[in-house]
Short mmCIF file of C-alpha atoms and ligand atoms in Angstrom, two decimals:
data_model
loop_
_atom_site.label_atom_id
_atom_site.label_comp_id
_atom_site.label_asym_id
_atom_site.label_seq_id
_atom_site.Cartn_x
_atom_site.Cartn_y
_atom_site.Cartn_z
CA MET A 1 0.00 0.00 0.00
CA ASN A 2 1.22 3.52 -0.70
CA GLY A 3 1.01 6.57 1.59
CA ALA A 4 -2.12 7.93 -0.06
CA GLU A 5 -3.99 4.67 0.49
CA SER A 6 -2.84 4.47 4.12
CA LEU A 7 -4.26 7.99 4.58
CA VAL A 8 -7.61 7.25 2.92
CA ARG A 9 -7.94 4.06 4.99
CA THR A 10 -7.12 6.03 8.13
CA LEU A 11 -9.87 8.53 7.32
CA VAL A 12 -12.54 5.93 6.54
CA GLU A 13 -11.67 3.62 9.44
CA ASN A 14 -11.95 6.59 11.81
CA ASP A 15 -15.38 7.69 10.55
CA VAL A 16 -14.29 10.51 8.24
CA ASN A 17 -16.25 9.22 5.29
CA VAL A 18 -17.03 12.27 3.16
CA CYS A 19 -14.44 14.02 1.00
CA PHE A 20 -15.25 17.32 -0.67
CA GLY A 21 -12.61 18.03 -3.22
CA ASN A 22 -11.05 19.73 -6.17
CA PRO A 23 -7.81 17.91 -6.96
CA GLY A 24 -4.85 18.38 -9.34
CA THR A 25 -1.79 16.43 -10.47
CA SER A 26 -0.11 16.36 -7.06
CA GLU A 27 -3.23 14.75 -5.54
CA MET A 28 -3.66 12.00 -8.17
CA HIS A 29 -2.41 9.21 -5.89
CA PHE A 30 -4.94 10.30 -3.25
CA VAL A 31 -7.67 10.29 -5.93
CA ALA A 32 -6.61 6.83 -7.12
CA ALA A 33 -6.67 5.57 -3.53
CA LEU A 34 -10.29 6.73 -3.18
CA ASP A 35 -11.12 4.09 -5.79
CA ARG A 36 -9.33 1.33 -3.90
CA VAL A 37 -10.93 1.99 -0.50
CA GLU A 38 -14.65 1.43 0.07
CA GLY A 39 -16.67 3.84 2.17
CA MET A 40 -15.68 7.38 1.19
CA ARG A 41 -18.35 9.61 -0.37
CA CYS A 42 -16.51 11.86 -2.82
CA VAL A 43 -18.10 15.15 -3.81
CA LEU A 44 -16.57 17.41 -6.44
CA GLY A 45 -16.81 21.19 -6.05
CA LEU A 46 -15.99 23.32 -9.08
CA PHE A 47 -14.35 26.02 -6.98
CA GLU A 48 -12.46 25.52 -3.72
CA GLY A 49 -14.76 27.92 -1.84
CA VAL A 50 -17.52 25.39 -2.52
CA VAL A 51 -15.33 22.60 -1.12
CA THR A 52 -14.43 24.33 2.16
CA GLY A 53 -17.94 25.79 2.63
CA ALA A 54 -19.47 22.35 2.11
CA ALA A 55 -17.16 20.89 4.76
CA ASP A 56 -18.32 23.65 7.14
CA GLY A 57 -22.01 22.89 6.48
CA TYR A 58 -21.38 19.16 6.87
CA TYR A 59 -19.79 19.59 10.31
CA ARG A 60 -22.54 21.89 11.57
CA ILE A 61 -25.19 19.25 10.86
CA ALA A 62 -23.33 15.93 11.14
CA GLY A 63 -21.32 17.04 14.19
CA LYS A 64 -18.25 15.25 12.82
CA PRO A 65 -15.56 16.33 10.37
CA ALA A 66 -15.45 15.74 6.64
CA SER A 67 -12.19 15.78 4.71
CA THR A 68 -11.29 18.02 1.80
CA ILE A 69 -8.73 17.53 -0.95
CA LEU A 70 -7.25 20.76 -2.30
CA HIS A 71 -4.58 21.53 -4.87
CA LEU A 72 -1.39 23.09 -3.45
CA GLY A 73 -1.18 26.73 -2.29
CA PRO A 74 -3.48 28.27 -4.92
CA GLY A 75 -6.23 25.66 -4.45
CA LEU A 76 -6.14 26.12 -0.71
CA GLY A 77 -5.99 29.89 -1.24
CA ASN A 78 -9.21 29.79 -3.26
CA GLY A 79 -10.86 27.99 -0.35
CA LEU A 80 -9.65 30.32 2.39
CA ALA A 81 -12.66 32.66 2.67
CA ASN A 82 -15.01 29.84 3.54
CA LEU A 83 -12.33 28.22 5.69
CA HIS A 84 -12.31 31.51 7.59
CA ASN A 85 -16.10 31.23 8.06
CA ALA A 86 -15.69 27.61 9.18
CA LYS A 87 -12.97 28.53 11.68
CA LYS A 88 -15.18 31.24 13.17
CA ALA A 89 -18.00 28.68 13.39
CA ARG A 90 -15.58 26.29 15.11
CA SER A 91 -16.32 23.60 12.57
CA GLY A 92 -14.02 20.61 12.52
CA ILE A 93 -12.47 19.93 9.10
CA VAL A 94 -9.60 17.69 7.94
CA ASN A 95 -8.03 19.46 4.96
CA ILE A 96 -5.65 17.42 2.84
CA VAL A 97 -3.62 19.76 0.67
CA GLY A 98 -1.32 18.45 -2.04
CA GLU A 99 2.27 19.63 -2.39
CA HIS A 100 5.04 18.97 -4.89
CA ALA A 101 7.27 15.96 -4.25
CA SER A 102 9.98 16.97 -1.76
CA HIS A 103 12.81 16.82 -4.33
CA HIS A 104 10.83 19.02 -6.79
CA ILE A 105 10.28 22.03 -4.53
CA GLN A 106 13.84 23.36 -5.07
CA TYR A 107 13.09 24.01 -8.78
CA ASP A 108 10.38 26.61 -8.10
CA ALA A 109 7.95 25.14 -10.64
CA PRO A 110 4.85 27.26 -11.46
CA LEU A 111 2.61 25.93 -8.68
CA THR A 112 5.30 26.04 -5.99
CA ALA A 113 4.12 28.16 -3.05
CA ASP A 114 4.43 28.44 0.70
CA VAL A 115 1.54 26.06 1.42
CA GLU A 116 2.02 26.18 5.20
CA GLY A 117 2.04 29.97 5.00
CA VAL A 118 -1.25 29.95 3.08
CA ALA A 119 -2.77 27.45 5.51
CA ARG A 120 -1.75 28.93 8.84
CA PRO A 121 -4.12 31.90 9.30
CA MET A 122 -7.27 29.88 8.63
CA SER A 123 -6.16 26.65 10.34
CA ASP A 124 -5.87 25.68 14.00
CA TRP A 125 -3.33 22.96 13.21
CA VAL A 126 -0.97 22.63 10.22
CA LYS A 127 1.51 19.89 9.40
CA THR A 128 3.50 18.88 6.33
CA SER A 129 3.93 15.13 6.33
CA ARG A 130 7.58 14.13 6.14
CA GLY A 131 7.31 10.65 4.67
CA SER A 132 5.00 8.00 3.25
CA ARG A 133 5.31 5.86 6.39
CA ALA A 134 4.32 8.82 8.59
CA ILE A 135 1.27 9.97 6.65
CA ALA A 136 -1.26 7.60 8.30
CA ALA A 137 -0.25 8.72 11.80
CA ASP A 138 -0.28 12.35 10.67
CA GLY A 139 -3.77 11.82 9.25
CA ALA A 140 -4.93 10.28 12.55
CA GLU A 141 -3.57 13.27 14.46
CA ALA A 142 -5.34 15.62 12.01
CA ILE A 143 -8.63 13.83 12.77
CA ARG A 144 -8.01 14.11 16.52
CA GLN A 145 -7.37 17.83 16.14
CA ALA A 146 -10.46 18.40 13.97
CA ARG A 147 -12.64 16.60 16.53
CA ALA A 148 -11.37 18.54 19.55
CA ALA A 149 -14.33 20.37 21.08
CA PRO A 150 -15.96 22.37 19.68
CA GLY A 151 -14.19 21.67 16.34
CA ARG A 152 -10.92 22.75 14.73
CA ILE A 153 -9.51 23.26 11.25
CA ALA A 154 -6.70 20.73 10.74
CA THR A 155 -4.64 21.08 7.56
CA LEU A 156 -2.38 18.22 6.55
CA ILE A 157 -0.05 18.89 3.64
CA LEU A 158 0.73 15.86 1.55
CA PRO A 159 3.85 15.99 -0.66
CA ALA A 160 3.38 13.86 -3.77
CA ASP A 161 6.24 11.47 -2.86
CA THR A 162 4.63 10.97 0.55
CA ALA A 163 1.50 9.87 -1.31
CA TRP A 164 3.19 7.52 -3.78
CA GLY A 165 5.86 6.04 -1.44
CA GLU A 166 5.50 2.79 0.53
CA ALA A 167 3.40 2.80 3.72
CA ASP A 168 2.71 0.31 6.50
CA GLY A 169 -1.07 0.69 6.77
CA PRO A 170 -3.75 2.85 8.41
CA ALA A 171 -3.42 4.39 11.86
CA THR A 172 -5.90 4.80 14.70
CA VAL A 173 -6.80 8.18 16.12
CA PRO A 174 -5.10 8.87 19.47
CA GLN A 175 -7.06 9.67 22.63
CA PRO A 176 -9.64 12.44 22.04
CA ILE A 177 -8.90 15.91 23.38
CA PRO A 178 -11.49 16.35 26.16
CA PRO A 179 -13.52 19.58 26.51
CA ALA A 180 -12.31 21.91 29.23
CA ARG A 181 -13.96 21.41 32.63
CA VAL A 182 -16.43 23.92 34.00
CA ASP A 183 -15.04 26.01 36.77
CA ARG A 184 -17.12 25.72 39.96
CA ALA A 185 -16.31 29.30 41.01
CA ALA A 186 -17.65 30.53 37.65
CA VAL A 187 -20.92 28.67 38.26
CA VAL A 188 -21.36 30.27 41.68
CA ALA A 189 -20.46 33.75 40.39
CA SER A 190 -22.85 33.37 37.43
CA ALA A 191 -25.70 32.28 39.69
CA ARG A 192 -25.15 35.37 41.86
CA SER A 193 -25.00 37.62 38.83
CA LEU A 194 -28.30 36.42 37.37
CA GLN A 195 -30.36 37.42 40.43
CA GLY A 196 -32.50 40.56 40.22
CA ALA A 197 -33.35 43.09 37.53
CA GLY A 198 -30.95 43.97 34.70
CA ALA A 199 -29.52 40.46 34.25
CA MET A 200 -28.88 38.84 30.88
CA LEU A 201 -27.63 35.37 29.97
CA MET A 202 -25.87 35.51 26.61
CA LEU A 203 -25.62 32.25 24.68
CA GLY A 204 -23.22 31.21 21.93
CA GLY A 205 -21.72 28.06 20.41
CA ALA A 206 -23.48 24.87 21.48
CA ALA A 207 -25.56 26.73 24.11
CA VAL A 208 -28.19 27.63 21.48
CA ARG A 209 -29.30 24.06 20.94
CA GLY A 210 -30.33 20.81 22.55
CA LYS A 211 -30.21 20.25 26.28
CA ALA A 212 -27.99 23.31 26.81
CA LEU A 213 -30.73 25.56 25.40
CA GLU A 214 -33.29 23.84 27.58
CA TRP A 215 -31.16 24.48 30.70
CA ALA A 216 -30.89 28.13 29.65
CA GLY A 217 -34.69 28.26 29.44
CA ARG A 218 -35.05 26.83 32.96
CA ILE A 219 -32.53 29.35 34.27
CA ALA A 220 -34.38 32.24 32.59
CA ALA A 221 -37.72 31.04 33.94
CA LYS A 222 -36.32 30.75 37.46
CA THR A 223 -34.39 34.03 37.63
CA GLY A 224 -36.32 36.25 35.21
CA CYS A 225 -33.07 37.06 33.37
CA ARG A 226 -33.22 37.91 29.66
CA LEU A 227 -31.85 35.40 27.16
CA MET A 228 -29.88 36.66 24.18
CA ALA A 229 -27.83 34.90 21.50
CA GLU A 230 -24.92 36.29 19.53
CA PHE A 231 -25.80 37.88 16.20
CA ASN A 232 -24.26 34.89 14.39
CA ASN A 233 -24.63 31.28 15.45
CA ALA A 234 -23.16 28.17 13.86
CA ARG A 235 -26.40 26.22 14.40
CA MET A 236 -29.30 27.49 16.42
CA GLU A 237 -32.35 25.37 17.19
CA CYS A 238 -35.39 27.56 16.53
CA GLY A 239 -39.09 27.26 15.96
CA ALA A 240 -42.36 26.73 17.77
CA GLY A 241 -42.15 25.03 21.16
CA ARG A 242 -38.43 25.64 21.60
CA VAL A 243 -36.85 28.07 24.05
CA ARG A 244 -37.04 31.46 22.40
CA VAL A 245 -33.77 33.39 22.24
CA ASP A 246 -33.51 36.69 20.39
CA ARG A 247 -30.30 37.39 18.48
CA MET A 248 -28.22 40.52 19.04
CA PRO A 249 -29.14 43.03 16.33
CA TYR A 250 -26.52 43.76 13.62
CA ASN A 251 -27.15 47.51 13.60
CA VAL A 252 -25.05 49.24 16.29
CA ASP A 253 -27.81 51.59 17.45
CA LEU A 254 -30.28 48.72 17.78
CA ALA A 255 -27.64 46.61 19.54
CA LEU A 256 -26.85 49.40 22.00
CA ALA A 257 -30.58 49.84 22.65
CA ALA A 258 -30.94 46.10 23.27
CA MET A 259 -28.13 46.22 25.85
CA LYS A 260 -28.82 49.56 27.53
CA ASP A 261 -30.62 48.21 30.63
CA VAL A 262 -28.24 45.29 31.17
CA ARG A 263 -26.27 45.63 34.40
CA ARG A 264 -25.01 42.07 34.79
CA LEU A 265 -24.13 39.90 31.82
CA VAL A 266 -23.31 36.19 32.05
CA LEU A 267 -21.58 34.57 29.07
CA ALA A 268 -22.23 30.94 28.13
CA GLY A 269 -20.32 30.10 24.96
CA ALA A 270 -20.62 33.72 23.80
CA LYS A 271 -18.13 36.57 23.72
CA ALA A 272 -19.07 39.89 25.31
CA PRO A 273 -20.79 41.65 22.40
CA VAL A 274 -18.91 44.06 20.11
CA SER A 275 -20.14 45.81 16.99
CA PHE A 276 -19.49 44.15 13.62
CA PHE A 277 -17.57 47.21 12.36
CA ALA A 278 -16.34 50.46 13.88
CA TYR A 279 -18.44 53.54 13.09
CA PRO A 280 -17.27 57.11 13.71
CA GLY A 281 -18.41 58.35 17.12
CA LYS A 282 -19.96 55.01 18.14
CA PRO A 283 -18.60 52.49 20.62
CA SER A 284 -17.15 49.13 19.61
CA VAL A 285 -18.13 47.56 22.94
CA LEU A 286 -21.90 47.10 23.18
CA THR A 287 -22.24 46.53 26.92
CA PRO A 288 -22.96 49.65 29.01
CA ALA A 289 -19.94 50.92 31.01
CA GLU A 290 -21.64 50.00 34.31
CA CYS A 291 -22.38 46.40 33.21
CA ALA A 292 -20.49 43.63 35.07
CA VAL A 293 -19.53 40.71 32.85
CA THR A 294 -19.14 37.16 34.21
CA LYS A 295 -17.90 34.27 32.09
CA LEU A 296 -19.65 31.01 32.90
CA ALA A 297 -17.99 29.05 30.08
CA GLY A 298 -16.43 29.53 26.67
CA ALA A 299 -17.41 27.91 23.38
CA GLU A 300 -14.62 25.36 23.86
CA ASP A 301 -16.03 24.23 27.21
CA ASP A 302 -18.73 21.70 28.07
CA LEU A 303 -21.63 24.15 27.76
CA GLU A 304 -24.35 21.65 28.49
CA GLY A 305 -22.56 20.68 31.70
CA ALA A 306 -21.97 24.32 32.61
CA LEU A 307 -25.62 25.33 32.15
CA GLU A 308 -26.84 22.22 33.97
CA ALA A 309 -24.55 23.07 36.90
CA LEU A 310 -25.83 26.65 36.86
CA ALA A 311 -29.45 25.45 36.82
CA ASP A 312 -28.68 23.26 39.84
CA GLU A 313 -27.00 26.13 41.63
CA LEU A 314 -30.19 28.16 41.07
CA ASP A 315 -32.43 25.26 42.05
CA ALA A 316 -33.98 25.37 38.56
CA ARG A 317 -33.60 21.70 37.57
CA THR A 318 -37.34 21.13 37.36
CA THR A 319 -38.49 24.65 36.49
CA PRO A 320 -40.32 24.51 33.13
CA PRO A 321 -38.22 26.33 30.49
CA ALA A 322 -39.43 29.76 29.33
CA PRO A 323 -39.99 31.72 27.19
CA LEU A 324 -41.02 29.28 24.46
CA SER A 325 -41.63 30.30 20.84
CA THR A 326 -45.32 30.22 20.08
CA PRO A 327 -46.46 28.75 16.77
CA LEU A 328 -47.62 31.22 14.12
CA SER A 329 -51.19 29.92 14.21
CA ALA A 330 -51.40 30.57 17.97
CA ARG A 331 -50.08 34.12 17.51
CA ASN A 332 -52.72 35.04 14.97
CA GLY A 333 -55.42 32.78 16.31
CA SER A 334 -56.23 31.49 12.84
CA ALA A 335 -55.62 28.39 10.77
CA LEU A 336 -52.55 28.18 8.52
CA PRO A 337 -54.07 29.02 5.10
CA ALA A 338 -55.52 32.27 6.45
CA LEU A 339 -52.02 33.34 7.47
CA MET A 340 -50.64 33.27 3.95
CA PRO A 341 -49.59 36.79 3.08
CA ALA A 342 -50.25 38.25 -0.35
CA GLY A 343 -49.16 41.17 -2.50
CA LYS A 344 -45.79 42.88 -2.67
CA LEU A 345 -42.58 41.03 -1.81
CA THR A 346 -41.82 42.83 1.47
CA PRO A 347 -39.34 41.37 4.01
CA ASP A 348 -42.19 40.86 6.51
CA GLY A 349 -44.36 39.12 3.92
CA ILE A 350 -41.48 36.90 2.80
CA ALA A 351 -40.72 35.95 6.41
CA ALA A 352 -44.38 35.16 7.14
CA LEU A 353 -44.60 32.97 4.09
CA LEU A 354 -41.35 31.13 4.83
CA ALA A 355 -42.48 30.60 8.41
CA ALA A 356 -45.87 29.25 7.34
CA LEU A 357 -44.45 26.81 4.78
CA LEU A 358 -41.12 25.74 6.29
CA PRO A 359 -41.19 21.97 6.79
CA GLU A 360 -40.44 20.47 10.18
CA GLN A 361 -36.70 19.84 10.76
CA ALA A 362 -35.71 22.03 7.80
CA ILE A 363 -32.17 23.43 7.82
CA VAL A 364 -32.02 27.14 6.96
CA ALA A 365 -28.72 28.59 5.71
CA ASP A 366 -29.18 32.32 6.19
CA GLU A 367 -27.23 34.62 3.90
CA ALA A 368 -30.22 36.84 3.16
CA VAL A 369 -28.18 39.89 4.19
CA SER A 370 -30.33 43.07 4.14
CA THR A 371 -33.61 41.40 3.09
CA GLY A 372 -33.49 38.86 5.91
CA ARG A 373 -32.27 41.11 8.70
CA ALA A 374 -35.56 40.95 10.61
CA PHE A 375 -36.76 37.45 9.63
CA GLY A 376 -35.91 36.03 13.07
CA SER A 377 -38.93 36.98 15.13
CA THR A 378 -41.46 35.75 12.55
CA MET A 379 -39.42 32.63 11.76
CA SER A 380 -39.41 31.67 15.44
CA GLY A 381 -43.06 30.70 14.96
CA ALA A 382 -42.25 28.23 12.18
CA ALA A 383 -42.06 24.47 12.66
CA PRO A 384 -38.91 23.43 14.60
CA HIS A 385 -35.83 23.89 12.42
CA ASP A 386 -32.07 24.56 12.51
CA TRP A 387 -30.84 28.04 11.61
CA LEU A 388 -27.27 28.47 10.34
CA ASN A 389 -25.54 31.87 10.20
CA ILE A 390 -22.43 33.00 8.38
CA MET A 391 -20.01 33.27 11.30
CA GLY A 392 -17.07 35.00 9.66
CA GLY A 393 -18.93 37.60 7.58
CA SER A 394 -17.23 36.45 4.38
CA ILE A 395 -20.02 36.24 1.83
CA GLY A 396 -20.41 33.41 -0.68
CA TRP A 397 -21.14 30.99 2.11
CA ALA A 398 -24.75 29.74 2.06
CA LEU A 399 -24.78 27.78 -1.22
CA PRO A 400 -21.67 25.72 -0.35
CA VAL A 401 -22.84 25.25 3.26
CA SER A 402 -26.18 23.99 1.93
CA VAL A 403 -24.32 21.33 -0.08
CA GLY A 404 -22.59 20.05 3.05
CA ALA A 405 -25.73 20.26 5.20
CA ALA A 406 -27.77 18.30 2.65
CA ILE A 407 -25.12 15.58 2.46
CA ALA A 408 -25.04 15.38 6.27
CA ALA A 409 -28.85 15.07 6.56
CA PRO A 410 -30.32 13.35 3.49
CA GLY A 411 -33.86 13.23 4.94
CA ARG A 412 -34.14 16.94 5.69
CA LYS A 413 -34.99 19.90 3.46
CA VAL A 414 -32.31 22.56 3.23
CA VAL A 415 -33.44 26.12 2.49
CA ALA A 416 -30.74 28.57 1.38
CA LEU A 417 -31.74 32.22 1.83
CA GLU A 418 -29.33 34.04 -0.47
CA GLY A 419 -28.59 37.62 -1.43
CA ASP A 420 -27.92 37.83 -5.17
CA GLY A 421 -24.53 39.46 -4.58
CA SER A 422 -23.52 36.76 -2.10
CA ALA A 423 -24.70 33.96 -4.37
CA MET A 424 -22.39 35.07 -7.19
CA TYR A 425 -19.21 34.32 -5.19
CA THR A 426 -19.72 30.55 -5.07
CA MET A 427 -22.51 29.89 -7.52
CA GLN A 428 -20.75 26.73 -8.73
CA ALA A 429 -22.31 25.05 -5.68
CA LEU A 430 -25.52 24.81 -7.74
CA TRP A 431 -23.82 22.33 -10.05
CA THR A 432 -22.81 20.12 -7.11
CA MET A 433 -26.39 20.27 -5.81
CA ALA A 434 -27.64 19.09 -9.21
CA ARG A 435 -25.00 16.39 -9.63
CA GLU A 436 -25.60 14.96 -6.14
CA SER A 437 -29.40 15.54 -6.36
CA LEU A 438 -29.37 17.43 -3.06
CA ASP A 439 -32.68 18.53 -1.53
CA VAL A 440 -31.94 22.26 -1.39
CA THR A 441 -34.44 25.02 -2.11
CA VAL A 442 -32.48 28.16 -2.95
CA VAL A 443 -34.25 31.51 -2.56
CA VAL A 444 -32.29 34.30 -4.25
CA PHE A 445 -33.21 37.84 -3.17
CA ALA A 446 -32.61 39.56 -6.49
CA ASN A 447 -32.50 43.21 -5.50
CA ARG A 448 -29.77 43.79 -8.11
CA ALA A 449 -27.56 45.53 -5.56
CA TYR A 450 -25.13 45.22 -2.68
CA GLN A 451 -28.01 46.76 -0.76
CA ILE A 452 -26.47 46.50 2.69
CA LEU A 453 -23.49 48.59 1.59
CA ARG A 454 -25.77 51.49 0.68
CA GLY A 455 -26.78 51.63 4.34
CA GLU A 456 -23.17 51.16 5.48
CA LEU A 457 -22.05 54.08 3.31
CA ALA A 458 -24.36 56.32 5.31
CA SER A 459 -23.53 54.66 8.67
CA VAL A 460 -19.77 55.27 8.38
CA GLY A 461 -20.48 58.92 7.54
CA ALA A 462 -19.32 58.78 3.91
CA SER A 463 -20.99 61.12 1.42
CA ALA A 464 -24.15 60.14 -0.49
CA PRO A 465 -23.18 57.88 -3.43
CA GLY A 466 -22.42 59.56 -6.74
CA ARG A 467 -22.31 57.73 -10.07
CA ARG A 468 -18.97 55.99 -9.51
CA ALA A 469 -19.74 54.94 -5.93
CA ASN A 470 -23.17 53.75 -7.03
CA ASP A 471 -21.59 51.58 -9.71
CA MET A 472 -19.67 49.79 -6.94
CA LEU A 473 -22.91 49.01 -5.10
CA THR A 474 -25.29 47.91 -7.88
CA LEU A 475 -25.52 44.63 -9.79
CA ASP A 476 -27.54 45.85 -12.79
CA ARG A 477 -26.40 46.60 -16.39
CA PRO A 478 -26.82 43.72 -17.10
CA ASP A 479 -29.31 42.18 -14.64
CA LEU A 480 -28.23 38.68 -13.61
CA ASP A 481 -30.62 36.13 -15.13
CA TRP A 482 -31.06 33.62 -12.32
CA LEU A 483 -33.26 31.26 -14.32
CA ALA A 484 -30.54 30.99 -16.97
CA LEU A 485 -27.75 30.70 -14.37
CA ALA A 486 -29.62 27.91 -12.56
CA LYS A 487 -30.41 26.09 -15.80
CA GLY A 488 -26.77 26.33 -16.88
CA HIS A 489 -25.77 24.54 -13.66
CA GLY A 490 -28.45 21.88 -14.11
CA VAL A 491 -30.89 23.26 -11.51
CA GLU A 492 -34.61 23.76 -12.16
CA ALA A 493 -35.77 27.28 -11.33
CA GLY A 494 -38.74 29.67 -11.17
CA ARG A 495 -39.21 33.40 -10.72
CA ALA A 496 -41.57 35.27 -8.37
CA THR A 497 -42.51 38.94 -8.31
CA THR A 498 -45.36 38.74 -5.75
CA LEU A 499 -45.95 36.84 -2.51
CA GLU A 500 -48.59 34.68 -4.24
CA GLU A 501 -46.03 33.66 -6.86
CA PHE A 502 -43.46 33.07 -4.15
CA ALA A 503 -45.87 30.78 -2.28
CA ARG A 504 -46.41 28.78 -5.46
CA GLU A 505 -42.67 28.60 -6.21
CA PHE A 506 -41.64 27.77 -2.64
CA ARG A 507 -44.19 24.95 -2.48
CA ARG A 508 -42.80 23.66 -5.77
CA GLY A 509 -39.25 23.86 -4.44
CA LEU A 510 -40.22 21.93 -1.32
CA SER A 511 -42.08 19.27 -3.27
CA VAL A 512 -39.35 18.35 -5.78
CA THR A 513 -36.55 15.94 -4.98
CA GLY A 514 -33.25 17.64 -5.66
CA PRO A 515 -32.41 21.34 -5.90
CA TYR A 516 -34.77 24.11 -6.97
CA LEU A 517 -33.94 27.81 -7.26
CA ILE A 518 -36.40 30.69 -6.86
CA GLU A 519 -35.46 34.14 -8.09
CA LEU A 520 -37.37 36.67 -5.99
CA VAL A 521 -37.41 39.93 -7.90
CA ILE A 522 -37.49 42.55 -5.16
C1 TPP B 1 -15.64 38.03 0.80
C2 TPP B 1 -16.38 39.29 1.02
N1 TPP B 1 -16.30 40.29 0.11
C3 TPP B 1 -16.98 41.42 0.29
C4 TPP B 1 -17.76 41.62 1.39
C5 TPP B 1 -18.45 42.95 1.64
N2 TPP B 1 -19.90 42.81 1.52
C6 TPP B 1 -20.67 42.63 2.61
S1 TPP B 1 -22.27 42.48 2.24
C7 TPP B 1 -21.96 42.70 0.60
C8 TPP B 1 -23.07 42.74 -0.39
C9 TPP B 1 -24.08 41.66 -0.22
O1 TPP B 1 -24.96 41.73 -1.29
P1 TPP B 1 -26.21 40.80 -1.41
O2 TPP B 1 -25.85 39.41 -1.08
O3 TPP B 1 -26.84 41.02 -2.74
O4 TPP B 1 -27.19 41.29 -0.25
P2 TPP B 1 -27.89 42.71 -0.06
O5 TPP B 1 -26.87 43.59 0.57
O6 TPP B 1 -28.30 43.21 -1.41
O7 TPP B 1 -29.03 42.44 0.84
C10 TPP B 1 -20.61 42.86 0.36
C11 TPP B 1 -20.01 43.02 -0.99
C12 TPP B 1 -17.82 40.57 2.33
N3 TPP B 1 -18.53 40.65 3.46
N4 TPP B 1 -17.14 39.42 2.11
#
């Protein structure tokens, strides 16, 4: 067996059984090994941003790492933006990056680059394998790193001679890296802090889902503290019947208003809130000066254990969780069909329609940017679903993430809410959706602009846009034809200009097997 085969066997035997990839010559032995080893699902992405974004989406839903195969420095470089988003989401990924054979590097051939240098900023762990007999053990260590709670980016660089040289066989993954233990003093201090008016429990990481979220609900019900989540969350469990947690607003003024009465803030997996950007004359730190901040646990800690311990400290183990999201029908007191909005495609109307039609256990990848800014409160009345946010702010994320999410959860509908500008960065993901027949309904908000940046121009105090500035913020001349773009990637599509048409198109998207794209002309 050669080094490449020992690596592929190591991956498969240690439950890393999906490989998103875009290979080249230096990775051909790895590609050939994929044929010799049973059990690896191989998914081609036509741009490396699709590959790394898909691996991010896969981890968020499957809760275990996928592998990627990328071509030397430039291939990895193309994937960096979505690797950045994945790192911010603390997704575990095992990147395998090809490299020239060791003896070839000295000749500075065209694709020679500092692969480790390209990898380092967006990776938590980087290693160049030094020999074909070492590659299996290096692969096992990469898996261990990627699995370390809550998830890490491990990048293993594979010189071509390491892949084609003789190897001994696969390796087993060493002892897992355990999550950090919850500090008892932090539990006691947090319990004290949550008593009385002006207290807020801020949730992030794994605290916005599962049992951890339920413990947070019991704590809120017992103490009367407010619950808040970070603006971005890797995977938040939302929908009717679940503990309702509002997200920090994006807009600085709204965020400051949301925090103004908070005097004691307890952090569970979240960072103390700061604004997304700096704005002239506005603070970066969103907590009031007189607010005391207590850290219960970080995102790398055992959040479920921390919140359970806090609930016990507060004698809230059996307190029913609150507040819970009420279903849409209960809010309006009417049956579902009567709730269907009609007329113009307004953000509120779109949200109401999505909420009414979203199937149970859907996965929503939210890159709706300006159109979707206020979807949250309406969507909380939808059937229970998972909500994924772009954690690193690097757009071109939702289509690739939807690929990975759909592969991780074949039985669930994935809904990608996509700005038209964002979609254009990694549109090649549509082709992978078609090729793999992935159940993804893509809703493109075709406002023909980088709409959010128009608001940002005003917020940073720049002058009103003239012709040249406006040309940097608009996507018209020509208008993008989303029906043609979808068709060209093998994806069926429809267009909607009213809420009635959107309802028809969204129902169609949900009913087909495989991808469907809806261009919402707004
Ligand atoms: C990689 C990257 N490049 C550029 C930006 C800056 N940026 C932020 S939002 C945005 C425009 C988004 O446009 P669209 O998806 O159409 O949403 P809209 O603003 O129209 O709602 C841009 C260019 C970014 N965040 N990331």
